[in-house]
Coordinates of C-alpha atoms and ligand atoms in Angstrom, one line a residue:
X201 CA 3.5 27.6 -34.7
X202 CA -0.2 28.5 -35.1
X203 CA -2.8 26.9 -32.8
X204 CA -4.4 24.8 -35.5
X205 CA -1.0 23.2 -36.3
X206 CA -0.4 22.4 -32.6
X207 CA -3.9 20.8 -32.4
X208 CA -3.2 18.6 -35.4
X209 CA 0.2 17.4 -33.9
X210 CA -1.4 16.8 -30.5
X211 CA -4.2 14.7 -32.2
X212 CA -1.6 12.5 -33.9
X213 CA 0.4 11.8 -30.7
X214 CA -0.5 8.7 -28.7
X215 CA -2.3 9.5 -25.5
X216 CA -1.4 7.9 -22.1
X217 CA -4.1 5.7 -20.7
X218 CA -3.6 7.4 -17.3
X219 CA -5.6 10.4 -18.4
X220 CA -8.6 8.4 -19.5
X221 CA -11.3 9.0 -16.8
X222 CA -14.8 9.7 -18.0
X223 CA -17.9 11.2 -16.2
X224 CA -20.8 9.1 -17.6
X225 CA -24.0 11.1 -18.4
X226 CA -26.4 8.3 -17.4
X227 CA -26.5 6.6 -14.0
X228 CA -25.8 2.9 -13.6
X229 CA -29.3 2.1 -12.3
X230 CA -31.0 3.9 -15.2
X231 CA -28.7 2.3 -17.8
X232 CA -29.2 -1.3 -16.5
X233 CA -33.0 -0.8 -16.0
X234 CA -33.6 0.6 -19.5
X235 CA -31.1 -1.5 -21.4
X236 CA -31.5 -4.6 -19.2
X237 CA -34.1 -6.5 -21.2
X238 CA -32.0 -6.0 -24.3
X239 CA -29.4 -8.3 -23.0
X240 CA -31.8 -11.1 -24.0
X241 CA -30.5 -10.5 -27.5
X242 CA -27.1 -11.5 -26.4
X243 CA -27.9 -14.4 -24.1
X244 CA -31.2 -16.2 -23.5
X245 CA -29.9 -17.0 -20.0
X246 CA -28.9 -13.4 -19.4
X247 CA -25.2 -14.0 -19.2
X248 CA -24.0 -10.4 -19.3
X249 CA -20.4 -11.2 -20.2
X250 CA -18.3 -12.6 -23.1
X251 CA -17.7 -16.2 -23.8
X252 CA -14.7 -18.5 -23.2
X253 CA -13.7 -20.6 -26.3
X254 CA -12.2 -24.0 -25.7
X255 CA -10.6 -25.9 -28.5
X256 CA -13.2 -28.2 -30.1
X257 CA -16.2 -26.1 -29.1
X258 CA -18.5 -24.7 -31.7
X259 CA -17.7 -21.0 -32.1
X260 CA -21.1 -20.4 -33.6
X261 CA -22.8 -21.5 -30.4
X262 CA -22.6 -18.3 -28.3
X263 CA -24.6 -19.5 -25.3
X264 CA -22.3 -22.4 -24.6
X265 CA -19.2 -20.1 -24.8
X266 CA -20.9 -17.8 -22.3
X267 CA -21.7 -20.7 -20.0
X268 CA -18.1 -21.9 -20.4
X269 CA -16.9 -18.6 -19.0
X270 CA -19.0 -19.3 -15.9
X271 CA -17.4 -22.8 -15.7
X272 CA -13.9 -21.3 -16.0
X273 CA -14.6 -18.8 -13.2
X274 CA -15.9 -21.6 -11.0
X275 CA -12.8 -23.8 -11.7
X276 CA -10.5 -21.1 -10.5
X277 CA -12.4 -20.7 -7.2
X278 CA -10.8 -24.1 -6.1
X279 CA -13.9 -25.3 -4.2
X280 CA -13.3 -29.1 -4.5
X281 CA -12.6 -29.7 -0.9
X282 CA -15.4 -27.6 0.5
X283 CA -18.6 -29.4 1.3
X284 CA -20.9 -26.4 1.4
X285 CA -19.1 -23.4 -0.1
X286 CA -20.3 -19.9 0.5
X287 CA -19.9 -17.7 -2.6
X288 CA -20.4 -14.1 -3.3
X289 CA -21.1 -12.6 -6.8
X290 CA -19.8 -9.0 -6.9
X291 CA -22.1 -7.4 -9.5
X292 CA -24.4 -10.3 -10.4
X293 CA -26.5 -8.7 -13.1
X294 CA -29.6 -10.9 -13.6
X295 CA -27.9 -13.8 -11.8
X296 CA -26.9 -16.1 -14.7
X297 CA -23.6 -17.0 -13.1
X298 CA -25.3 -17.7 -9.8
X299 CA -27.8 -20.1 -11.5
X300 CA -24.9 -21.8 -13.3
X301 CA -23.0 -22.3 -10.1
X302 CA -26.2 -23.5 -8.3
X303 CA -26.6 -26.2 -11.0
X304 CA -23.0 -27.3 -10.6
X305 CA -22.7 -27.0 -6.8
X306 CA -25.9 -28.5 -5.2
X307 CA -24.7 -27.7 -1.7
X308 CA -23.4 -24.2 -2.2
X309 CA -24.9 -21.0 -0.7
X310 CA -24.8 -18.2 -3.2
X311 CA -25.3 -14.5 -2.7
X312 CA -25.4 -11.9 -5.6
X313 CA -25.0 -8.2 -5.2
X314 CA -26.1 -5.6 -7.7
X315 CA -26.7 -1.9 -7.4
X316 CA -29.8 -2.0 -9.6
X317 CA -33.2 -2.7 -8.1
X318 CA -34.6 -3.7 -11.5
X319 CA -32.0 -6.5 -11.7
X320 CA -32.8 -7.7 -8.1
X321 CA -36.5 -8.1 -9.0
X322 CA -35.9 -9.8 -12.3
X323 CA -33.1 -12.0 -11.0
X324 CA -35.5 -13.2 -8.3
X325 CA -38.0 -14.2 -11.0
X326 CA -35.4 -16.0 -13.1
X327 CA -34.0 -17.8 -10.0
X328 CA -37.5 -18.9 -9.0
X329 CA -38.2 -20.1 -12.6
X330 CA -35.0 -22.1 -12.4
X331 CA -36.0 -23.6 -9.1
X332 CA -32.9 -22.3 -7.2
X333 CA -34.7 -22.1 -3.9
X334 CA -33.4 -20.4 -0.7
X335 CA -29.7 -21.1 -1.3
X336 CA -29.4 -18.5 -4.1
X337 CA -30.2 -14.9 -3.0
X338 CA -29.8 -11.6 -4.9
X339 CA -29.8 -8.3 -2.9
X340 CA -29.3 -4.7 -3.7
X341 CA -26.0 -3.4 -2.5
X342 CA -22.7 -1.7 -3.4
X343 CA -19.8 -4.1 -3.8
X344 CA -17.4 -1.4 -2.6
X345 CA -19.1 -1.0 0.7
X346 CA -21.4 -3.8 1.9
X347 CA -22.9 -4.5 5.3
X348 CA -22.0 -8.2 4.9
X349 CA -20.0 -9.9 7.7
X350 CA -16.2 -10.1 7.4
X351 CA -14.3 -13.3 6.5
X352 CA -17.6 -15.0 5.6
X353 CA -17.0 -16.2 2.0
X354 CA -15.0 -19.1 0.6
X355 CA -15.0 -17.4 -2.8
X356 CA -15.9 -14.1 -4.5
X357 CA -16.1 -13.5 -8.2
X358 CA -16.8 -10.6 -10.6
X359 CA -17.3 -11.4 -14.3
X360 CA -17.4 -8.1 -16.1
X361 CA -18.7 -6.0 -13.2
X362 CA -15.3 -4.8 -11.8
X363 CA -15.1 -2.4 -14.6
X364 CA -17.7 -0.2 -12.9
X365 CA -15.7 0.2 -9.7
X366 CA -13.9 3.4 -8.9
X367 CA -10.3 4.1 -9.6
X368 CA -7.6 2.8 -11.9
X369 CA -6.7 0.1 -9.3
X370 CA -10.3 -0.6 -8.3
X371 CA -9.0 -0.3 -4.7
X372 CA -12.3 0.1 -2.9
X373 CA -13.8 -3.1 -4.5
X374 CA -10.6 -5.1 -3.8
X375 CA -10.5 -3.9 -0.2
X376 CA -14.1 -4.9 0.4
X377 CA -13.5 -8.3 -1.4
X378 CA -10.5 -8.9 0.9
X379 CA -12.6 -8.1 4.0
X380 CA -15.4 -10.4 3.0
X381 CA -13.2 -13.5 2.1
X382 CA -12.1 -15.9 4.8
X383 CA -8.3 -16.6 4.9
X384 CA -7.6 -18.9 2.1
X385 CA -10.7 -17.7 0.2
X386 CA -10.3 -17.0 -3.6
X387 CA -11.1 -14.0 -5.7
X388 CA -11.7 -14.4 -9.5
X389 CA -12.2 -11.4 -11.8
X390 CA -12.8 -11.6 -15.5
X391 CA -12.9 -8.3 -17.4
X392 CA -11.4 -5.9 -19.8
X393 CA -8.3 -4.0 -18.5
X394 CA -6.0 -1.3 -19.9
X395 CA -3.0 -3.5 -20.4
X396 CA -0.8 -1.1 -22.4
X397 CA 0.1 2.4 -21.2
X398 CA -0.9 4.3 -24.4
X399 CA -3.7 4.6 -26.8
X400 CA -2.5 4.3 -30.4
X401 CA -3.9 7.8 -31.2
X402 CA -6.1 10.6 -29.8
X403 CA -8.9 9.2 -31.9
X404 CA -8.6 5.8 -30.2
X405 CA -8.7 7.5 -26.8
X406 CA -11.9 9.3 -27.9
X407 CA -13.4 6.0 -28.9
X408 CA -12.4 4.6 -25.5
X409 CA -14.1 7.5 -23.7
X410 CA -17.3 7.0 -25.8
X411 CA -17.4 3.3 -24.9
X412 CA -16.9 4.1 -21.2
X413 CA -19.7 6.7 -21.4
X414 CA -22.0 4.2 -23.1
X415 CA -21.4 1.4 -20.6
X416 CA -21.4 3.8 -17.5
X417 CA -17.7 3.1 -16.7
X418 CA -15.5 5.9 -15.2
X419 CA -12.3 4.1 -16.3
X420 CA -11.5 0.5 -17.1
X421 CA -8.7 0.1 -14.6
X422 CA -5.1 -0.5 -15.3
X423 CA -3.8 -4.0 -15.1
X424 CA -0.5 -3.3 -13.3
X425 CA -2.2 -1.0 -10.7
X426 CA -4.9 -3.7 -10.1
X427 CA -2.4 -6.5 -9.4
X428 CA -0.2 -4.1 -7.3
X429 CA -3.3 -3.3 -5.2
X430 CA -4.0 -7.1 -4.8
X431 CA -0.5 -7.6 -3.5
X432 CA -0.6 -4.6 -1.2
X433 CA -3.9 -5.9 0.4
X434 CA -2.2 -9.2 1.2
X435 CA -3.5 -11.4 -1.6
X436 CA -1.1 -14.2 -2.7
X437 CA -0.9 -16.6 -5.7
X438 CA -1.9 -13.7 -8.0
X439 CA -2.4 -15.0 -11.5
X440 CA -3.1 -13.0 -14.6
X441 CA -4.3 -14.9 -17.7
X442 CA -4.7 -12.9 -20.9
X443 CA -7.8 -14.3 -22.6
X444 CA -8.1 -12.0 -25.7
X445 CA -8.1 -15.0 -28.0
X446 CA -10.5 -17.0 -25.8
X447 CA -13.1 -14.3 -25.9
X448 CA -12.6 -13.4 -29.6
X449 CA -15.0 -16.0 -31.0
X450 CA -17.8 -14.5 -28.9
X451 CA -16.8 -10.9 -29.6
X452 CA -17.1 -11.9 -33.3
X453 CA -20.8 -12.4 -32.7
X454 CA -21.3 -8.7 -32.1
X455 CA -22.1 -7.6 -35.7
X456 CA -24.7 -10.3 -36.2
X457 CA -26.3 -9.8 -32.8
X458 CA -26.4 -6.0 -33.4
X459 CA -27.9 -6.3 -36.8
X460 CA -30.6 -8.7 -35.6
X461 CA -31.3 -6.4 -32.7
X462 CA -31.7 -3.4 -35.0
X463 CA -34.1 -5.3 -37.2
X464 CA -36.2 -7.1 -34.5
X465 CA -36.2 -4.7 -31.6
X466 CA -35.5 -1.2 -33.1
X467 CA -37.4 -1.4 -36.5
X468 CA -40.1 -3.8 -35.5
X469 CA -40.0 -3.5 -31.6
X470 CA -42.5 -1.5 -29.6
X471 CA -40.3 -0.4 -26.7
X472 CA -39.0 3.2 -27.0
X473 CA -35.3 3.4 -27.9
X474 CA -33.9 5.5 -25.1
X475 CA -30.3 6.9 -24.9
X476 CA -29.3 4.1 -22.5
X477 CA -30.6 1.5 -25.0
X478 CA -28.7 3.2 -27.9
X479 CA -25.6 3.3 -25.8
X480 CA -25.8 -0.5 -25.4
X481 CA -26.0 -0.9 -29.2
X482 CA -23.0 1.4 -29.8
X483 CA -20.6 0.2 -27.1
X484 CA -20.0 -3.4 -28.3
X485 CA -19.4 -2.0 -31.8
X486 CA -16.7 0.3 -30.5
X487 CA -15.1 -2.4 -28.3
X488 CA -12.8 -4.1 -30.9
X489 CA -11.4 -0.7 -32.0
X490 CA -9.7 -0.2 -28.6
X491 CA -8.9 -3.9 -27.8
X492 CA -5.7 -5.8 -28.5
X493 CA -4.2 -6.0 -31.1
X494 CA -5.5 -2.5 -32.1
X495 CA -5.5 -0.9 -28.7
X496 CA -4.5 -1.2 -25.1
X497 CA -7.6 -3.0 -23.8
X498 CA -7.1 -6.6 -23.1
X499 CA -9.4 -9.2 -21.5
X500 CA -8.0 -10.9 -18.5
X501 CA -8.9 -13.5 -15.9
X502 CA -7.2 -12.6 -12.6
X503 CA -7.2 -14.9 -9.6
X504 CA -5.8 -14.4 -6.1
X505 CA -6.0 -16.0 -2.7
X506 CA -6.5 -14.2 0.6
X507 CA -3.5 -15.0 2.9
Ligands
SAM845 C1 -22.1 -6.2 -17.2 S1 -23.1 -6.6 -15.8 C2 -22.3 -8.2 -15.4 C3 -23.3 -9.1 -14.7 C4 -22.9 -10.5 -14.3 N1 -21.6 -10.5 -13.6 C5 -22.8 -11.3 -15.6 O1 -21.7 -11.7 -16.0 O2 -23.9 -11.7 -16.1 C6 -22.4 -5.6 -14.5 C7 -23.0 -5.7 -13.2 O3 -22.2 -5.0 -12.2 C8 -23.1 -4.4 -11.2 N2 -22.4 -3.4 -10.5 C9 -21.8 -2.3 -11.0 N3 -21.3 -1.5 -10.0 C10 -21.7 -2.1 -8.8 C11 -21.5 -1.8 -7.5 N4 -20.9 -0.8 -7.0 N5 -22.0 -2.7 -6.6 C12 -22.7 -3.8 -6.9 N6 -22.9 -4.1 -8.2 C13 -22.4 -3.3 -9.2 C14 -24.2 -3.9 -12.1 O4 -25.4 -3.6 -11.3 C15 -24.4 -5.1 -13.0 O5 -25.3 -6.0 -12.4

């Protein structure tokens, strides 16, 4: 068989997700510093995650679905019996979830970690404007290797930040979260995972790689490896909720938000469109093409308790 024919056949065969690592061209700090202000087009509160749709809610109201995601994460931390909970946001972005929790838990002490100095600075400004005071802090740090004291948090959570961690099982992040939680403390993660073991086609795998490159992700992480790692570390009560349908109404906002952004910020805006900013325009457009039901990516909320 000639080489061209072999290539055509290989292209047509579904690719295993296990071979799907990417080496992003732009660093995380550069990406979030340059594209950071553009997240205002998605959420005026700078919620840098998808929304959670509850029956009866208005699917046209994106901000309330984004806020509902915060509420769902909080509910799964099981903090009702703790008078002054200590909580850790692993990858806090501009601190929207911290501020949401601060409003809902007047006695909680909240700490957010991000690797991006630009986000620390702007999260401080947003926290001050919201009157959060001393009990909400944001610091620069790596959630895979912190200098924070062990067993010191009642809960830790990561809405759409775990994807940036290393490895298909996100082992370094989970090991650190386990170290930082007190026994009985809860971990809540909401994010996209590779739930199936194959891409539908080589083209779909290429789209996945492009999306990862755009959002500075080495690999999304595989669901079964992630939960196996939780178990191996000694977490118990591990629960996986597949939320594809819950996030779909907010995902459906992407075409409109993108179009509006192109008109207002690209055509009429005066900030230079850098590669990082273009990446953040392209990635959400690619997302539905690799997500269930078309592809192996699936949005999950995973909760676990430290033994
Ligand atoms: C998509 S944003 C999500 C932000 C926030 N959780 C939210 O929902 O609004 C991803 C965040 O993860 C953070 N992040 C990625 N890798 C990290 C690491 N190794 N240590 C700390 N933060 C990290 C980024 O700095 C960014 O703030």
